[in-house]
Amino acid sequence: MSAKILYGKEFAAKIKESARVEVDDLKNKFGVTPGLAVIIVGENPASQVYVRNKHKTCEELGIKSEVIAMPETSTKEDLLSKIDELNAAADIHGILVQLPLPDAIKSHSEEILNRIDPLKDVDGFHPVNVGKLVTGSPALVPCTPAGCLEMLDLAGIEIDGKRAVIIGRSNIVGKPMLHLLMARHATVTVCHSHTKNLADVTREAEILVAAMGKPKFVTADMIRQGAVVVDVGINRIAPKKLVGDVDFDAAVEVASAITPVPGGVGLLTVAMLMKNVVKATKLQLKVKT
Ligand code: NDP
């Protein structure tokens, strides 16, 4: 058997199209243009590419985009006061601080991110949004796991009642994925580096999410026949070679559906960011999300 390959491009296009429709709706019904501010500190080339991509996607969808480039020498106080300014700006509905921050202020990342108004926290990292996700209130959810869920839905993959296993328990991917899948009535197990007999656990998964950051770690014998495999991992193994956490060539023979790397989940993150900007705008306007 060869699995159906879930290409991110196709799903990202659908997610962006639905965001574009909602942006038009907000403009027409409320006279409001959703606005995203992205703060980038320093000259990290990878961060610059990500920020350019976010800016371009905003423009494509009619979202107002403001990129605030701050010098490498910026202090924690500089960032906090910029965030305060954006929290108060009526035309900005989403605020994002591009990570990683420069070494000199890296240790303050949490304090800086937590200064963002939870209603404008489009990365979904603020403890208020984490708490809402856990308790099932409308929340801004981290873009990568939210994108994975959206993709499963768009692909028509049933979640209710399924056995799901997540490898990885980070705040950005693993933990929010747990709550998203559990809220949709999957029975979810989360594995991590202390999990014993990992393969015995992963072989139970009808939906397997790999988010560990270990190249090709998940081999075919760790996958249940017919499982849906979502590979979140992005690992650079050579200057121009990216691979996921799953040994794709072998896994494709066992799974019923699988995301490739590159070209899979990675493409959904920016699309979901756009949806989060729309959601943040609606939450601020007190319109149903
Ligand atoms: P973290 O490093 O924060 O977390 C990795 C998790 O994997 C940890 O919970 C760790 O366990 C677990 N882990 C590590 N080794 C093993 C092992 N041998 N067995 C079982 N579990 C293990 O990573 P992130 O969650 O931030 O990212 C995971 C991957 O996803 C990375 O490759 C990253 O690049 C990618 N990513 C992709 C995104 C996108 O597509 N846009 C966005 C975010 C991430 P423990 O907690 O015990 O240390």
Coordinates of C-alpha atoms and ligand atoms in Angstrom, one line a residue:
M1 CA 0.0 0.0 0.0
S2 CA 1.2 3.5 -0.7
A3 CA -0.1 6.3 1.5
K4 CA -2.0 9.4 0.2
I5 CA 0.4 12.2 0.5
L6 CA -1.0 15.3 2.2
Y7 CA 0.7 18.2 0.5
G8 CA 0.7 21.4 2.6
K9 CA 0.4 23.7 -0.4
E10 CA -3.1 22.5 -1.3
F11 CA -4.3 22.9 2.3
A12 CA -2.5 26.2 2.9
A13 CA -4.2 27.6 -0.2
K14 CA -7.7 26.6 1.2
I15 CA -6.9 28.0 4.6
K16 CA -5.7 31.3 3.1
E17 CA -8.7 31.5 0.8
S18 CA -11.0 31.1 3.8
A19 CA -9.0 33.8 5.6
R20 CA -9.3 36.1 2.6
V21 CA -13.1 35.7 2.6
E22 CA -13.3 36.6 6.3
V23 CA -11.0 39.6 5.8
D24 CA -13.4 40.9 3.1
D25 CA -16.3 40.2 5.4
L26 CA -14.7 42.2 8.2
K27 CA -14.1 45.1 5.9
N28 CA -17.6 45.1 4.4
K29 CA -19.6 44.5 7.5
F30 CA -17.6 46.4 10.1
G31 CA -15.3 48.7 8.1
V32 CA -12.3 47.0 9.9
T33 CA -9.1 45.9 8.2
P34 CA -7.3 43.3 10.3
G35 CA -3.8 44.4 11.1
L36 CA -0.7 42.4 12.0
A37 CA 2.4 43.9 13.5
V38 CA 5.6 41.7 13.5
I39 CA 8.5 42.8 15.6
I40 CA 11.9 41.6 14.4
V41 CA 15.0 42.3 16.4
G42 CA 18.5 42.1 14.8
E43 CA 19.6 40.7 11.5
N44 CA 19.0 36.9 11.8
P45 CA 18.7 35.9 8.1
A46 CA 16.3 33.0 8.7
S47 CA 14.0 35.3 10.8
Q48 CA 14.2 37.9 8.0
V49 CA 12.9 35.3 5.5
Y50 CA 10.1 34.2 7.8
V51 CA 9.0 37.8 8.4
R52 CA 9.1 38.7 4.7
N53 CA 6.9 35.7 4.0
K54 CA 4.4 36.7 6.7
H55 CA 4.3 40.2 5.3
K56 CA 3.8 39.0 1.7
T57 CA 1.0 36.7 2.8
C58 CA -0.8 39.5 4.7
E59 CA -0.6 41.7 1.5
E60 CA -2.0 38.8 -0.6
L61 CA -5.1 38.5 1.7
G62 CA -5.7 42.2 2.3
I63 CA -4.5 42.2 5.9
K64 CA -2.6 45.4 6.9
S65 CA 1.0 44.4 7.8
E66 CA 3.5 46.4 9.8
V67 CA 7.0 45.1 10.1
I68 CA 8.9 46.7 13.0
A69 CA 12.6 46.1 12.6
M70 CA 14.5 46.9 15.8
P71 CA 18.3 47.0 16.2
E72 CA 20.2 44.1 17.6
T73 CA 21.2 46.3 20.5
S74 CA 17.5 46.8 21.6
T75 CA 16.9 46.3 25.3
K76 CA 14.1 44.5 27.1
E77 CA 12.6 47.9 28.0
D78 CA 12.7 49.0 24.3
L79 CA 10.6 45.9 23.3
L80 CA 8.2 46.2 26.2
S81 CA 7.4 49.8 25.4
K82 CA 7.0 48.9 21.7
I83 CA 4.6 46.2 22.6
D84 CA 2.7 48.6 24.9
E85 CA 2.3 50.9 22.0
L86 CA 1.0 48.2 19.7
N87 CA -1.3 46.8 22.4
A88 CA -3.0 50.3 22.4
A89 CA -3.0 50.7 18.6
A90 CA -6.6 50.4 17.3
D91 CA -5.5 49.4 13.8
I92 CA -3.4 46.5 15.0
H93 CA -5.2 43.3 15.9
G94 CA -2.3 40.8 16.1
I95 CA 1.2 41.2 17.5
L96 CA 4.0 38.8 17.0
V97 CA 7.6 38.9 18.2
Q98 CA 9.8 36.9 15.8
L99 CA 11.9 34.4 17.7
P100 CA 14.7 33.8 18.5
L101 CA 15.6 37.1 20.1
P102 CA 19.2 38.2 20.1
D103 CA 21.4 36.5 22.8
A104 CA 21.6 39.6 25.0
I105 CA 17.8 39.6 25.6
K106 CA 16.9 36.0 24.9
S107 CA 16.5 35.2 28.6
H108 CA 13.7 37.8 28.8
S109 CA 11.7 36.2 25.9
E110 CA 8.9 34.9 28.2
E111 CA 8.4 38.3 29.9
I112 CA 8.5 40.1 26.5
L113 CA 5.9 37.7 24.9
N114 CA 3.7 37.8 28.0
R115 CA 3.4 41.6 27.6
I116 CA 1.4 41.1 24.4
D117 CA -2.4 41.7 25.0
P118 CA -3.8 38.1 25.0
L119 CA -6.5 39.3 22.6
K120 CA -3.7 40.2 20.1
D121 CA -1.5 37.2 20.8
V122 CA -1.7 35.6 17.4
D123 CA 1.1 33.1 18.2
G124 CA -1.1 31.8 21.0
F125 CA 1.8 31.6 23.4
H126 CA 0.4 33.8 26.2
P127 CA -0.6 31.9 29.4
V128 CA -4.1 33.3 29.1
N129 CA -4.5 31.7 25.7
V130 CA -2.9 28.5 26.9
G131 CA -5.4 28.4 29.8
K132 CA -8.3 29.0 27.4
L133 CA -7.2 26.2 25.1
V134 CA -6.9 23.8 28.1
T135 CA -10.3 24.7 29.4
G136 CA -12.0 24.8 26.0
S137 CA -12.8 28.5 25.7
P138 CA -12.3 30.4 22.4
A139 CA -8.6 31.0 22.2
L140 CA -5.8 32.0 19.9
V141 CA -4.0 28.6 19.4
P142 CA -0.3 28.2 18.2
C143 CA -0.3 28.2 14.4
T144 CA 1.5 24.9 13.7
P145 CA -0.7 22.5 15.7
A146 CA -3.8 24.5 14.7
G147 CA -2.7 24.1 11.1
C148 CA -2.3 20.3 11.6
L149 CA -5.8 20.0 12.9
E150 CA -7.2 22.2 10.1
M151 CA -5.4 19.9 7.6
L152 CA -6.8 16.7 9.1
D153 CA -10.3 18.3 8.8
L154 CA -9.8 19.5 5.2
A155 CA -8.5 16.0 4.3
G156 CA -11.7 14.5 5.7
I157 CA -9.8 12.5 8.3
E158 CA -12.0 11.4 11.2
I159 CA -10.6 12.3 14.7
D160 CA -13.5 11.5 17.0
G161 CA -12.8 8.2 18.9
K162 CA -9.4 7.7 17.3
R163 CA -6.2 6.6 19.1
A164 CA -3.8 9.5 18.6
V165 CA -0.1 9.5 19.7
I166 CA 2.0 12.7 19.7
I167 CA 5.8 12.4 20.0
G168 CA 7.0 15.7 21.7
R169 CA 5.6 17.8 24.5
S170 CA 6.8 21.3 23.7
N171 CA 4.6 24.3 24.4
I172 CA 4.6 25.2 20.8
V173 CA 3.6 21.9 19.2
G174 CA 3.1 18.8 21.4
K175 CA 1.0 20.2 24.3
P176 CA -1.4 22.3 22.2
M177 CA -1.8 19.4 19.8
L178 CA -2.8 17.2 22.8
H179 CA -5.6 19.7 23.7
L180 CA -6.8 20.2 20.2
L181 CA -7.1 16.4 19.5
M182 CA -8.6 15.7 23.0
A183 CA -11.2 18.5 22.4
R184 CA -12.1 16.6 19.2
H185 CA -12.6 13.4 21.2
A186 CA -9.5 11.5 20.2
T187 CA -7.9 9.3 22.9
V188 CA -4.4 10.9 23.1
T189 CA -1.1 9.8 24.4
V190 CA 1.9 12.2 24.5
C191 CA 5.4 10.7 24.4
H192 CA 8.7 12.4 25.2
S193 CA 12.3 11.6 25.8
H194 CA 11.6 9.6 28.9
T195 CA 8.9 7.4 27.3
K196 CA 9.8 3.8 27.6
N197 CA 9.3 1.4 24.6
L198 CA 8.3 4.3 22.4
A199 CA 7.6 2.0 19.4
D200 CA 5.0 0.0 21.4
V201 CA 3.1 3.2 22.0
T202 CA 3.4 4.7 18.5
R203 CA 2.2 1.4 17.0
E204 CA -1.1 1.9 18.7
A205 CA -1.7 5.3 16.9
E206 CA -4.3 5.7 14.3
I207 CA -3.1 9.3 14.1
L208 CA 0.6 9.7 14.8
V209 CA 2.0 13.3 15.1
A210 CA 5.8 13.4 15.2
A211 CA 7.2 16.7 16.7
M212 CA 10.5 15.8 18.2
G213 CA 13.2 17.4 16.0
K214 CA 15.1 14.1 15.3
P215 CA 15.7 13.4 11.6
K216 CA 13.9 10.2 10.3
F217 CA 13.6 8.9 13.8
V218 CA 10.2 7.4 13.2
T219 CA 10.7 4.2 11.2
A220 CA 8.1 2.1 9.4
D221 CA 8.1 -0.5 12.2
M222 CA 6.9 2.2 14.6
I223 CA 3.8 2.9 12.5
R224 CA 0.5 1.1 12.7
Q225 CA -0.7 -0.2 9.3
G226 CA -3.1 2.4 7.8
A227 CA -2.2 5.2 10.3
V228 CA -2.4 8.9 9.4
V229 CA 1.1 10.3 10.0
V230 CA 1.6 14.0 10.5
D231 CA 5.3 14.9 10.4
V232 CA 5.9 18.3 12.1
G233 CA 9.7 17.9 12.3
I234 CA 12.0 20.1 10.2
N235 CA 15.6 18.9 10.4
R236 CA 18.4 20.3 8.2
I237 CA 20.8 17.4 7.5
A238 CA 22.8 19.2 4.8
P239 CA 22.9 22.8 3.6
K240 CA 20.1 22.3 1.2
K241 CA 18.5 19.2 2.5
L242 CA 15.5 19.2 5.0
V243 CA 14.0 16.0 6.4
G244 CA 11.2 15.4 8.9
D245 CA 11.1 13.3 12.0
V246 CA 9.6 10.4 10.0
D247 CA 11.5 8.1 7.6
F248 CA 9.1 9.1 4.8
D249 CA 10.2 6.6 2.1
A250 CA 9.5 3.7 4.4
A251 CA 6.5 5.2 6.2
V252 CA 4.7 5.9 3.0
E253 CA 4.3 2.1 2.5
V254 CA 2.6 1.6 5.9
A255 CA 0.6 4.7 6.5
S256 CA -2.8 5.5 4.8
A257 CA -1.9 9.2 4.7
I258 CA 1.3 11.1 5.4
T259 CA 2.6 14.7 5.2
P260 CA 6.0 15.1 3.4
V261 CA 8.9 17.3 4.6
P262 CA 9.5 19.7 3.1
G263 CA 6.2 20.6 1.5
G264 CA 3.9 19.4 4.3
V265 CA 2.9 20.9 7.7
G266 CA 5.6 23.7 7.4
L267 CA 3.4 25.5 4.8
L268 CA 0.4 25.6 7.0
T269 CA 1.9 27.7 9.8
V270 CA 1.8 31.0 8.0
A271 CA -1.7 30.3 6.6
M272 CA -2.9 29.6 10.1
L273 CA -1.3 32.8 11.3
M274 CA -3.5 34.7 8.9
K275 CA -6.5 32.8 10.3
N276 CA -5.4 33.8 13.8
V277 CA -5.2 37.5 12.8
V278 CA -8.8 37.2 11.6
K279 CA -9.8 35.4 14.8
A280 CA -8.1 38.0 16.9
T281 CA -9.9 40.8 15.1
K282 CA -13.2 39.1 15.6
L283 CA -12.5 38.5 19.3
Q284 CA -11.7 42.2 19.7
L285 CA -14.8 43.2 17.8
K286 CA -16.8 40.6 19.9
V287 CA -18.0 38.9 16.8
K288 CA -18.5 35.1 16.9
T289 CA -15.4 33.2 15.8
Ligands
NDP1 P1 11.3 20.9 21.1 O1 12.8 20.6 21.0 O2 10.9 22.0 21.9 O3 10.6 19.6 21.7 C1 11.0 18.3 21.2 C2 10.1 17.3 22.0 O4 10.5 16.0 21.4 C3 10.4 17.2 23.5 O5 9.2 17.1 24.2 C4 11.3 16.0 23.7 O6 11.1 15.4 24.9 C5 10.8 15.1 22.5 N1 11.8 14.2 22.2 C6 13.1 14.5 21.8 N2 13.8 13.3 21.6 C7 12.9 12.3 21.8 C8 13.0 10.9 21.7 N3 14.1 10.3 21.4 N4 11.9 10.2 22.0 C9 10.7 10.8 22.3 N5 10.6 12.1 22.4 C10 11.6 12.9 22.2 O7 10.8 21.0 19.7 P2 9.5 21.7 19.0 O8 8.3 21.1 19.5 O9 9.7 23.2 19.0 O10 9.7 21.2 17.5 C11 9.7 19.9 17.1 C12 10.0 19.8 15.6 O11 9.0 20.5 14.9 C13 11.3 20.5 15.2 O12 11.9 19.7 14.2 C14 10.9 21.8 14.7 O13 11.8 22.3 13.8 C15 9.6 21.5 14.1 N6 8.7 22.6 14.0 C16 8.1 22.9 12.9 C17 7.2 24.0 12.7 C18 6.6 24.3 11.4 O14 6.3 23.4 10.7 N7 6.3 25.5 11.1 C19 6.9 24.9 13.9 C20 7.5 24.4 15.1 C21 8.4 23.3 15.2 P3 11.4 16.1 26.3 O15 10.3 17.0 26.6 O16 11.5 15.0 27.3 O17 12.8 16.8 26.1

